[in-house]
Amino acid sequence: MLPFKSLTSSKQLTPEIIDQLFVVIDQMAASIESKGRIDLLDDKVVALLFFEPSSRTMMSFQSAAQRLKAGMVFAQNASNTSFEKGESLEDLIRMVEAYSDIIVMRHAQQGSADIAANISKVPFINAGDGGNEHPTQALIDAYTIHKEKGRLDSLNIVFGFDSLQSRSIHSLSRLLSQYVGNRFTFIGPKELEPNEQLLAELRASGTECLIADQVQLHDGYDVAYVNRLQEERFENREIFEENRRKYRLTKPDVENSGCLILDPLPRIDEICTEVDELENAVYFKQASYGVPVRMALLAMLLGKA
Amino acid sequence: MLPFKSLTSSKQLTPEIIDQLFVVIDQMAASIESKGRIDLLDDKVVALLFFEPSSRTMMSFQSAAQRLKAGMVFAQNASNTSFEKGESLEDLIRMVEAYSDIIVMRHAQQGSADIAANISKVPFINAGDGGNEHPTQALIDAYTIHKEKGRLDSLNIVFGFDSLQSRSIHSLSRLLSQYVGNRFTFIGPKELEPNEQLLAELRASGTECLIADQVQLHDGYDVAYVNRLQEERFENREIFEENRRKYRLTKPDVENSGCLILDPLPRIDEICTEVDELENAVYFKQASYGVPVRMALLAMLLGKA
Amino acid sequence: MLPFKSLTSSKQLTPEIIDQLFVVIDQMAASIESKGRIDLLDDKVVALLFFEPSSRTMMSFQSAAQRLKAGMVFAQNASNTSFEKGESLEDLIRMVEAYSDIIVMRHAQQGSADIAANISKVPFINAGDGGNEHPTQALIDAYTIHKEKGRLDSLNIVFGFDSLQSRSIHSLSRLLSQYVGNRFTFIGPKELEPNEQLLAELRASGTECLIADQVQLHDGYDVAYVNRLQEERFENREIFEENRRKYRLTKPDVENSGCLILDPLPRIDEICTEVDELENAVYFKQASYGVPVRMALLAMLLGKA
């Protein structure tokens, strides 16, 4: 049993809770392997509200619900922040809670997850609220690292290349800052360094945080967590292209480094495709863990695991 | 068993049939409570065709189908009235009937439900056809009133605030006009009074119909059924804003009035949020009844209840 | 068992394989009739990726998956060729294969099906890739002809009216060219004759191919396979309208001809609605066979039939 009804922030994912979750995630992964689908949520209905385009997270949650044989109600609305112009999010949630046993929501507005979780009578999962939080992604990332490295502490981790805006980097760095002995090095263009508030928060937890332009993964790094650069963040196309060429992992960068490569995907060109075949390139494995991770969360929040 | 194959109009919902339906709706509500989902439509496939945006009705039907473990095929198309420019609705239905055991359709075009029901070999449910009919909403409304007041006759009912265009008001007033002793008072802006044809029809059934600018809910009203005003219906923004301020239920209007407040939702600002906590504010309960009501209709039209 | 993991082209559908498939399709049609839905794919998840609008094929695959009680994950994206600008189709497939046990994809880009099938670890079905191939439609068409005529050889077949661009005509003519004794007559506007490459390919297989302006269906034709003309293919509206009036099957054209009328639908006005009631007008039957045909393909590619 989880000590909360709803998951809105990676701050809720303490080491103790993560230990509990990992046990259930392993069970879920094993059940996919051996049975394909299980009856665990056969008597439940999951509402999936995707008010921002997100095929990846959406399909991963769909798959999790289907592997548990839950019923699904589904709404997708890319253009509006709510169902009907002028309707409040509170009213919307009060309606959807009557149609389902648990609500999963992706919403463009920062803070919308807390509003929804507070009003909802049924459990609620934040599947991303603007630039704020994406706790299920952080859990997938942590699970991947633990699976491959056997631990979440004493890790030498590189975050790049856009540490300013990536909610995945924010969420994962916060989660890992709860473990002792981790060291974070944020690399990327000057414009996209993490903000002072995040750095202060991470350092307050005792985590060593460095800022660098570039690093060599062969210099003892355990994990590199990277994401794509976005053109609109740069002064002009030329500067963007220059940074794009600079911040791109190649095969020589990665090969024999012993450094695990993670990427929340989609990958644009921050990692060369030639890297894909390397053993330490685990981003597609990472994506696949989305299903058992979300199965575990759905099951535990519904009191079934 | 219902004496019709398809439901297109609230005129089909006679008092006798409503009595039958209420028994099954109660059973469905109890099954949600005790079992979450039941196998009743496990061997059926429900087609949901939503050619007009309607997340509310759509999710409610999805939930009903999933609570009965029916399979679902689903098409949503906000921009077109049909699947392909030039294809007839008749051809479309002949195709969808081959993919499913029952068809639920929302369509922007008035009268489309009758065309579809006539051609379809499988049962058909009208989930709203333009400004014409929305019989499943009327059934939800009637069920809510009956649940709270214990009767559908001898009621003193206020309808507002747009009685001209609301298919929900048209459908519910027609349904209730079949019961004896009801009195309807239509309130709202002059521009949005019910049309003469509807009034004539309701009066012909023996129902007393009044038109008023405003009423006090404390003056012995049993039910107030209200919906939102829409700006495009007014000459200019100023007149709209004036009416909007005027036709808005506040806590003092509602508190201790004994008058049940219903709203087909979405609520924009026709009811102040401070009203929500009052016992006689039943609009979210009303929304929740959408699931058992639609379960009952799906099950009965498929001969399973 | 099928001798391939994925279906991307009608060229894979040899007479021997078609014989095997027809047996399973008949079983699936019988199971719909007798049981509605069966548990065959109860432990599987089907991914439906529709990156091009296609309600018809989409609903037919949904119905097939639901009749087999498979789980479904679903993504629809009309405007993009991929999920995220810049993401490769390869990356997308590597992600979706982790969410499902089989992938069905409709994609605007010619050749995309082969790319996807090559990368995918799970079985893959091409549900239409640009103007290239639509093998499941060809199988439906062949099944319809076989059901009605009892054979796929020695047939005198008319194809019209746009043989240049119709992937359905391309796929079906290729499939039928593997059988002996068939004769194809392509009719339609001069602008829309089949291209030389297709004709050469069909003739190389030993199939007699003729080009004609018009034919009389009463002159010994067994099958007429027709589709709609599209205005954008003609020099001006006048020429389009002229051709439209000319290439339209009427009741006198069809009645008592003994010629089977097929149309992949949607029908615009290439067949007058008065033809619908004739026994040899089988296009709605043809559409209905989409469900058992796709059930058979899903089941066989997943090793369950």
GROMACS .gro file of C-alpha atoms in nm, chain C:
model
  305
  611MET     CA    1   0.094  -2.082  -3.935
  612LEU     CA    2   0.190  -1.820  -4.190
  613PRO     CA    3   0.539  -1.836  -4.340
  614PHE     CA    4   0.604  -1.469  -4.264
  615LYS     CA    5   0.613  -1.260  -3.948
  616SER     CA    6   0.463  -0.945  -4.099
  617LEU     CA    7   0.224  -0.863  -4.383
  618THR     CA    8   0.326  -0.561  -4.589
  619SER     CA    9   0.239  -0.653  -4.948
  620SER     CA   10  -0.031  -0.845  -5.132
  621LYS     CA   11   0.254  -1.024  -5.310
  622GLN     CA   12   0.294  -1.230  -4.993
  623LEU     CA   13  -0.060  -1.361  -5.036
  624THR     CA   14   0.005  -1.659  -5.264
  625PRO     CA   15  -0.276  -1.898  -5.360
  626GLU     CA   16  -0.156  -2.152  -5.107
  627ILE     CA   17  -0.152  -1.900  -4.824
  628ILE     CA   18  -0.487  -1.764  -4.931
  629ASP     CA   19  -0.634  -2.115  -4.905
  630GLN     CA   20  -0.507  -2.139  -4.547
  631LEU     CA   21  -0.637  -1.795  -4.461
  632PHE     CA   22  -0.984  -1.862  -4.605
  633VAL     CA   23  -1.026  -2.157  -4.369
  634VAL     CA   24  -0.947  -1.938  -4.069
  635ILE     CA   25  -1.159  -1.648  -4.197
  636ASP     CA   26  -1.457  -1.884  -4.222
  637GLN     CA   27  -1.397  -1.994  -3.861
  638MET     CA   28  -1.379  -1.632  -3.747
  639ALA     CA   29  -1.702  -1.540  -3.930
  640ALA     CA   30  -1.872  -1.838  -3.767
  641SER     CA   31  -1.744  -1.736  -3.422
  642ILE     CA   32  -1.888  -1.384  -3.462
  643GLU     CA   33  -2.221  -1.538  -3.558
  644SER     CA   34  -2.235  -1.790  -3.275
  645LYS     CA   35  -2.047  -1.622  -2.989
  646GLY     CA   36  -2.003  -1.254  -3.064
  647ARG     CA   37  -1.657  -1.246  -2.910
  648ILE     CA   38  -1.401  -1.517  -2.833
  649ASP     CA   39  -1.104  -1.533  -2.595
  650LEU     CA   40  -0.844  -1.614  -2.859
  651LEU     CA   41  -0.628  -1.302  -2.813
  652ASP     CA   42  -0.724  -1.240  -2.453
  653ASP     CA   43  -0.356  -1.236  -2.352
  654LYS     CA   44  -0.240  -1.005  -2.631
  655VAL     CA   45  -0.226  -0.629  -2.691
  656VAL     CA   46  -0.275  -0.491  -3.043
  657ALA     CA   47  -0.129  -0.150  -3.130
  658LEU     CA   48  -0.329   0.049  -3.384
  659LEU     CA   49  -0.132   0.337  -3.535
  660PHE     CA   50  -0.333   0.548  -3.775
  661PHE     CA   51  -0.120   0.835  -3.898
  662GLU     CA   52  -0.356   0.907  -4.183
  663PRO     CA   53  -0.732   0.950  -4.143
  664SER     CA   54  -0.900   0.618  -4.212
  665SER     CA   55  -1.208   0.560  -4.003
  666ARG     CA   56  -1.316   0.264  -4.210
  667THR     CA   57  -1.004   0.049  -4.189
  668MET     CA   58  -0.946   0.169  -3.833
  669MET     CA   59  -1.290   0.066  -3.707
  670SER     CA   60  -1.268  -0.263  -3.887
  671PHE     CA   61  -0.937  -0.346  -3.714
  672GLN     CA   62  -1.076  -0.224  -3.380
  673SER     CA   63  -1.373  -0.456  -3.423
  674ALA     CA   64  -1.147  -0.749  -3.516
  675ALA     CA   65  -0.932  -0.694  -3.205
  676GLN     CA   66  -1.238  -0.657  -2.982
  677ARG     CA   67  -1.410  -0.968  -3.122
  678LEU     CA   68  -1.094  -1.157  -3.021
  679LYS     CA   69  -1.086  -0.983  -2.678
  680ALA     CA   70  -0.740  -0.845  -2.738
  681GLY     CA   71  -0.627  -0.537  -2.551
  682MET     CA   72  -0.575  -0.229  -2.767
  683VAL     CA   73  -0.339   0.065  -2.758
  684PHE     CA   74  -0.425   0.332  -3.001
  685ALA     CA   75  -0.273   0.641  -3.156
  686GLN     CA   76  -0.418   0.861  -3.424
  687ASN     CA   77  -0.240   1.151  -3.578
  688ALA     CA   78  -0.376   1.289  -3.898
  689SER     CA   79  -0.142   1.580  -3.947
  690ASN     CA   80   0.203   1.431  -3.886
  691THR     CA   81   0.378   1.143  -4.050
  692SER     CA   82   0.539   1.063  -3.717
  693PHE     CA   83   0.469   1.123  -3.350
  694GLU     CA   84   0.711   1.409  -3.304
  695LYS     CA   85   0.869   1.625  -3.569
  696GLY     CA   86   1.211   1.485  -3.637
  697GLU     CA   87   1.162   1.149  -3.467
  698SER     CA   88   1.232   0.860  -3.699
  699LEU     CA   89   0.978   0.591  -3.781
  700GLU     CA   90   1.235   0.338  -3.661
  701ASP     CA   91   1.246   0.492  -3.312
  702LEU     CA   92   0.869   0.509  -3.302
  703ILE     CA   93   0.831   0.141  -3.385
  704ARG     CA   94   1.097   0.040  -3.131
  705MET     CA   95   0.887   0.214  -2.870
  706VAL     CA   96   0.547   0.078  -2.977
  707GLU     CA   97   0.678  -0.281  -2.997
  708ALA     CA   98   0.745  -0.250  -2.623
  709TYR     CA   99   0.381  -0.157  -2.562
  710SER     CA  100   0.215  -0.430  -2.770
  711ASP     CA  101   0.231  -0.779  -2.918
  712ILE     CA  102   0.145  -0.682  -3.277
  713ILE     CA  103   0.144  -0.352  -3.463
  714VAL     CA  104  -0.108  -0.238  -3.727
  715MET     CA  105  -0.009   0.082  -3.907
  716ARG     CA  106  -0.163   0.315  -4.165
  717HIS     CA  107   0.089   0.570  -4.286
  718ALA     CA  108   0.084   0.829  -4.565
  719GLN     CA  109   0.436   0.754  -4.679
  720GLN     CA  110   0.490   0.492  -4.947
  721GLY     CA  111   0.736   0.228  -4.826
  722SER     CA  112   0.687   0.308  -4.457
  723ALA     CA  113   0.537  -0.038  -4.398
  724ASP     CA  114   0.858  -0.213  -4.505
  725ILE     CA  115   1.070   0.012  -4.285
  726ALA     CA  116   0.846  -0.060  -3.988
  727ALA     CA  117   0.819  -0.435  -4.050
  728ASN     CA  118   1.195  -0.464  -4.078
  729ILE     CA  119   1.266  -0.291  -3.748
  730SER     CA  120   0.980  -0.440  -3.547
  731LYS     CA  121   1.044  -0.734  -3.315
  732VAL     CA  122   0.670  -0.803  -3.301
  733PRO     CA  123   0.452  -0.893  -3.602
  734PHE     CA  124   0.344  -0.601  -3.819
  735ILE     CA  125   0.045  -0.547  -4.051
  736ASN     CA  126   0.040  -0.282  -4.322
  737ALA     CA  127  -0.301  -0.111  -4.313
  738GLY     CA  128  -0.211   0.105  -4.612
  739ASP     CA  129   0.114   0.289  -4.686
  740GLY     CA  130   0.050   0.579  -4.920
  741GLY     CA  131  -0.035   0.476  -5.276
  742ASN     CA  132   0.173   0.163  -5.238
  743GLU     CA  133  -0.003  -0.134  -5.082
  744HIS     CA  134  -0.314  -0.227  -4.885
  745PRO     CA  135  -0.286  -0.605  -4.856
  746THR     CA  136  -0.564  -0.659  -4.602
  747GLN     CA  137  -0.808  -0.488  -4.839
  748ALA     CA  138  -0.695  -0.716  -5.122
  749LEU     CA  139  -0.757  -1.018  -4.901
  750ILE     CA  140  -1.108  -0.893  -4.819
  751ASP     CA  141  -1.178  -0.842  -5.189
  752ALA     CA  142  -1.048  -1.187  -5.281
  753TYR     CA  143  -1.248  -1.347  -4.999
  754THR     CA  144  -1.564  -1.173  -5.122
  755ILE     CA  145  -1.517  -1.293  -5.480
  756HIS     CA  146  -1.440  -1.647  -5.366
  757LYS     CA  147  -1.741  -1.652  -5.135
  758GLU     CA  148  -1.973  -1.550  -5.417
  759LYS     CA  149  -1.815  -1.713  -5.723
  760GLY     CA  150  -1.647  -2.013  -5.560
  761ARG     CA  151  -1.315  -1.949  -5.733
  762LEU     CA  152  -1.040  -1.695  -5.793
  763ASP     CA  153  -0.933  -1.821  -6.136
  764SER     CA  154  -1.089  -1.805  -6.483
  765LEU     CA  155  -1.261  -1.480  -6.402
  766ASN     CA  156  -1.351  -1.203  -6.644
  767ILE     CA  157  -1.296  -0.891  -6.435
  768VAL     CA  158  -1.356  -0.520  -6.495
  769PHE     CA  159  -1.152  -0.271  -6.292
  770GLY     CA  160  -1.258   0.094  -6.286
  771PHE     CA  161  -1.271   0.386  -6.269
  772ASP     CA  162  -0.939   0.514  -6.141
  773SER     CA  163  -0.691   0.236  -6.203
  774LEU     CA  164  -0.397   0.473  -6.198
  775GLN     CA  165  -0.398   0.567  -5.833
  776SER     CA  166  -0.610   0.314  -5.649
  777ARG     CA  167  -0.391   0.103  -5.424
  778SER     CA  168  -0.692  -0.128  -5.384
  779ILE     CA  169  -0.697  -0.197  -5.759
  780HIS     CA  170  -0.319  -0.238  -5.766
  781SER     CA  171  -0.320  -0.483  -5.476
  782LEU     CA  172  -0.618  -0.690  -5.590
  783SER     CA  173  -0.505  -0.715  -5.953
  784ARG     CA  174  -0.163  -0.831  -5.838
  785LEU     CA  175  -0.316  -1.089  -5.606
  786LEU     CA  176  -0.549  -1.226  -5.875
  787SER     CA  177  -0.275  -1.232  -6.138
  788GLN     CA  178  -0.132  -1.533  -5.952
  789TYR     CA  179  -0.435  -1.741  -6.056
  790VAL     CA  180  -0.470  -1.889  -6.406
  791GLY     CA  181  -0.719  -1.785  -6.667
  792ASN     CA  182  -0.818  -1.444  -6.533
  793ARG     CA  183  -0.878  -1.158  -6.776
  794PHE     CA  184  -0.866  -0.796  -6.659
  795THR     CA  185  -1.034  -0.508  -6.842
  796PHE     CA  186  -0.946  -0.165  -6.706
  797ILE     CA  187  -1.210   0.096  -6.783
  798GLY     CA  188  -1.227   0.465  -6.703
  799PRO     CA  189  -1.111   0.806  -6.821
  800LYS     CA  190  -0.799   0.806  -7.040
  801GLU     CA  191  -0.617   1.008  -6.769
  802LEU     CA  192  -0.662   0.729  -6.516
  803GLU     CA  193  -0.549   0.421  -6.705
  804PRO     CA  194  -0.318   0.187  -6.512
  805ASN     CA  195   0.049   0.265  -6.555
  806GLU     CA  196   0.269   0.064  -6.788
  807GLN     CA  197   0.467  -0.090  -6.505
  808LEU     CA  198   0.163  -0.249  -6.345
  809LEU     CA  199   0.035  -0.372  -6.681
  810ALA     CA  200   0.375  -0.526  -6.764
  811GLU     CA  201   0.386  -0.697  -6.426
  812LEU     CA  202   0.036  -0.840  -6.464
  813ARG     CA  203   0.096  -0.956  -6.823
  814ALA     CA  204   0.426  -1.116  -6.722
  815SER     CA  205   0.225  -1.338  -6.488
  816GLY     CA  206   0.021  -1.457  -6.785
  817THR     CA  207  -0.290  -1.251  -6.718
  818GLU     CA  208  -0.463  -1.100  -7.019
  819CYS     CA  209  -0.503  -0.723  -6.969
  820LEU     CA  210  -0.722  -0.497  -7.179
  821ILE     CA  211  -0.786  -0.125  -7.170
  822ALA     CA  212  -1.131  -0.002  -7.265
  823ASP     CA  213  -1.331   0.315  -7.249
  824GLN     CA  214  -1.651   0.143  -7.141
  825VAL     CA  215  -1.794  -0.211  -7.130
  826GLN     CA  216  -2.135  -0.372  -7.098
  827LEU     CA  217  -2.141  -0.579  -6.779
  828HIS     CA  218  -2.391  -0.811  -6.948
  829ASP     CA  219  -2.121  -0.921  -7.194
  830GLY     CA  220  -1.999  -1.209  -6.977
  831TYR     CA  221  -1.820  -1.022  -6.701
  832ASP     CA  222  -1.795  -1.202  -6.368
  833VAL     CA  223  -1.679  -0.917  -6.144
  834ALA     CA  224  -1.672  -0.536  -6.162
  835TYR     CA  225  -1.444  -0.371  -5.908
  836VAL     CA  226  -1.505   0.004  -5.907
  837ASN     CA  227  -1.405   0.310  -5.710
  838ARG     CA  228  -1.477   0.681  -5.718
  839LEU     CA  229  -1.326   0.951  -5.936
  840GLN     CA  230  -1.159   1.244  -5.761
  841GLU     CA  231  -1.201   1.594  -5.894
  842GLU     CA  232  -0.839   1.698  -5.843
  843ARG     CA  233  -0.729   1.449  -6.107
  844PHE     CA  234  -0.905   1.632  -6.390
  845GLU     CA  235  -0.813   1.942  -6.585
  846ASN     CA  236  -1.127   2.125  -6.487
  847ARG     CA  237  -1.458   2.076  -6.314
  848GLU     CA  238  -1.643   2.036  -6.642
  849ILE     CA  239  -1.432   1.741  -6.756
  850PHE     CA  240  -1.463   1.589  -6.409
  851GLU     CA  241  -1.843   1.620  -6.410
  852GLU     CA  242  -1.863   1.473  -6.759
  853ASN     CA  243  -1.659   1.169  -6.654
  854ARG     CA  244  -1.853   1.137  -6.335
  855ARG     CA  245  -2.180   1.110  -6.525
  856LYS     CA  246  -2.025   0.864  -6.767
  857TYR     CA  247  -1.862   0.632  -6.513
  858ARG     CA  248  -2.150   0.551  -6.287
  859LEU     CA  249  -2.313   0.211  -6.257
  860THR     CA  250  -2.692   0.227  -6.287
  861LYS     CA  251  -2.954  -0.037  -6.215
  862PRO     CA  252  -2.996  -0.131  -6.585
  863ASP     CA  253  -2.617  -0.168  -6.612
  864VAL     CA  254  -2.606  -0.416  -6.328
  865GLU     CA  255  -2.943  -0.595  -6.314
  866ASN     CA  256  -2.946  -0.951  -6.450
  867SER     CA  257  -2.586  -0.916  -6.563
  868GLY     CA  258  -2.466  -1.190  -6.330
  869CYS     CA  259  -2.170  -0.961  -6.268
  870LEU     CA  260  -2.066  -0.915  -5.905
  871ILE     CA  261  -2.025  -0.547  -5.805
  872LEU     CA  262  -1.746  -0.469  -5.555
  873ASP     CA  263  -1.634  -0.130  -5.422
  874PRO     CA  264  -1.375  -0.075  -5.147
  875LEU     CA  265  -1.595   0.217  -5.028
  876PRO     CA  266  -1.662   0.494  -4.951
  877ARG     CA  267  -1.905   0.508  -5.241
  878ILE     CA  268  -1.959   0.860  -5.362
  879ASP     CA  269  -2.158   0.834  -5.683
  880GLU     CA  270  -1.976   0.572  -5.886
  881ILE     CA  271  -2.268   0.338  -5.807
  882CYS     CA  272  -2.629   0.464  -5.800
  883THR     CA  273  -2.803   0.383  -5.472
  884GLU     CA  274  -3.080   0.204  -5.667
  885VAL     CA  275  -2.819  -0.067  -5.736
  886ASP     CA  276  -2.788  -0.146  -5.363
  887GLU     CA  277  -3.094  -0.370  -5.354
  888LEU     CA  278  -2.967  -0.602  -5.630
  889GLU     CA  279  -2.835  -0.942  -5.528
  890ASN     CA  280  -2.508  -0.902  -5.716
  891ALA     CA  281  -2.430  -0.568  -5.541
  892VAL     CA  282  -2.205  -0.710  -5.271
  893TYR     CA  283  -2.006  -0.404  -5.155
  894PHE     CA  284  -2.162  -0.385  -4.810
  895LYS     CA  285  -2.113  -0.759  -4.762
  896GLN     CA  286  -1.754  -0.699  -4.875
  897ALA     CA  287  -1.712  -0.430  -4.606
  898SER     CA  288  -1.851  -0.666  -4.342
  899TYR     CA  289  -1.591  -0.932  -4.431
  900GLY     CA  290  -1.325  -0.686  -4.312
  901VAL     CA  291  -1.378  -0.800  -3.954
  902PRO     CA  292  -1.329  -1.180  -3.993
  903VAL     CA  293  -1.047  -1.124  -4.242
  904ARG     CA  294  -0.858  -0.903  -3.998
  905MET     CA  295  -0.938  -1.136  -3.708
  906ALA     CA  296  -0.780  -1.420  -3.906
  907LEU     CA  297  -0.467  -1.217  -3.983
  908LEU     CA  298  -0.423  -1.101  -3.622
  909ALA     CA  299  -0.474  -1.452  -3.489
  910MET     CA  300  -0.246  -1.624  -3.740
  911LEU     CA  301   0.037  -1.372  -3.712
  912LEU     CA  302   0.022  -1.415  -3.334
  913GLY     CA  303   0.044  -1.793  -3.373
  914LYS     CA  304  -0.306  -1.854  -3.238
  915ALA     CA  305  -0.467  -1.999  -3.550
   0.00000   0.00000   0.00000
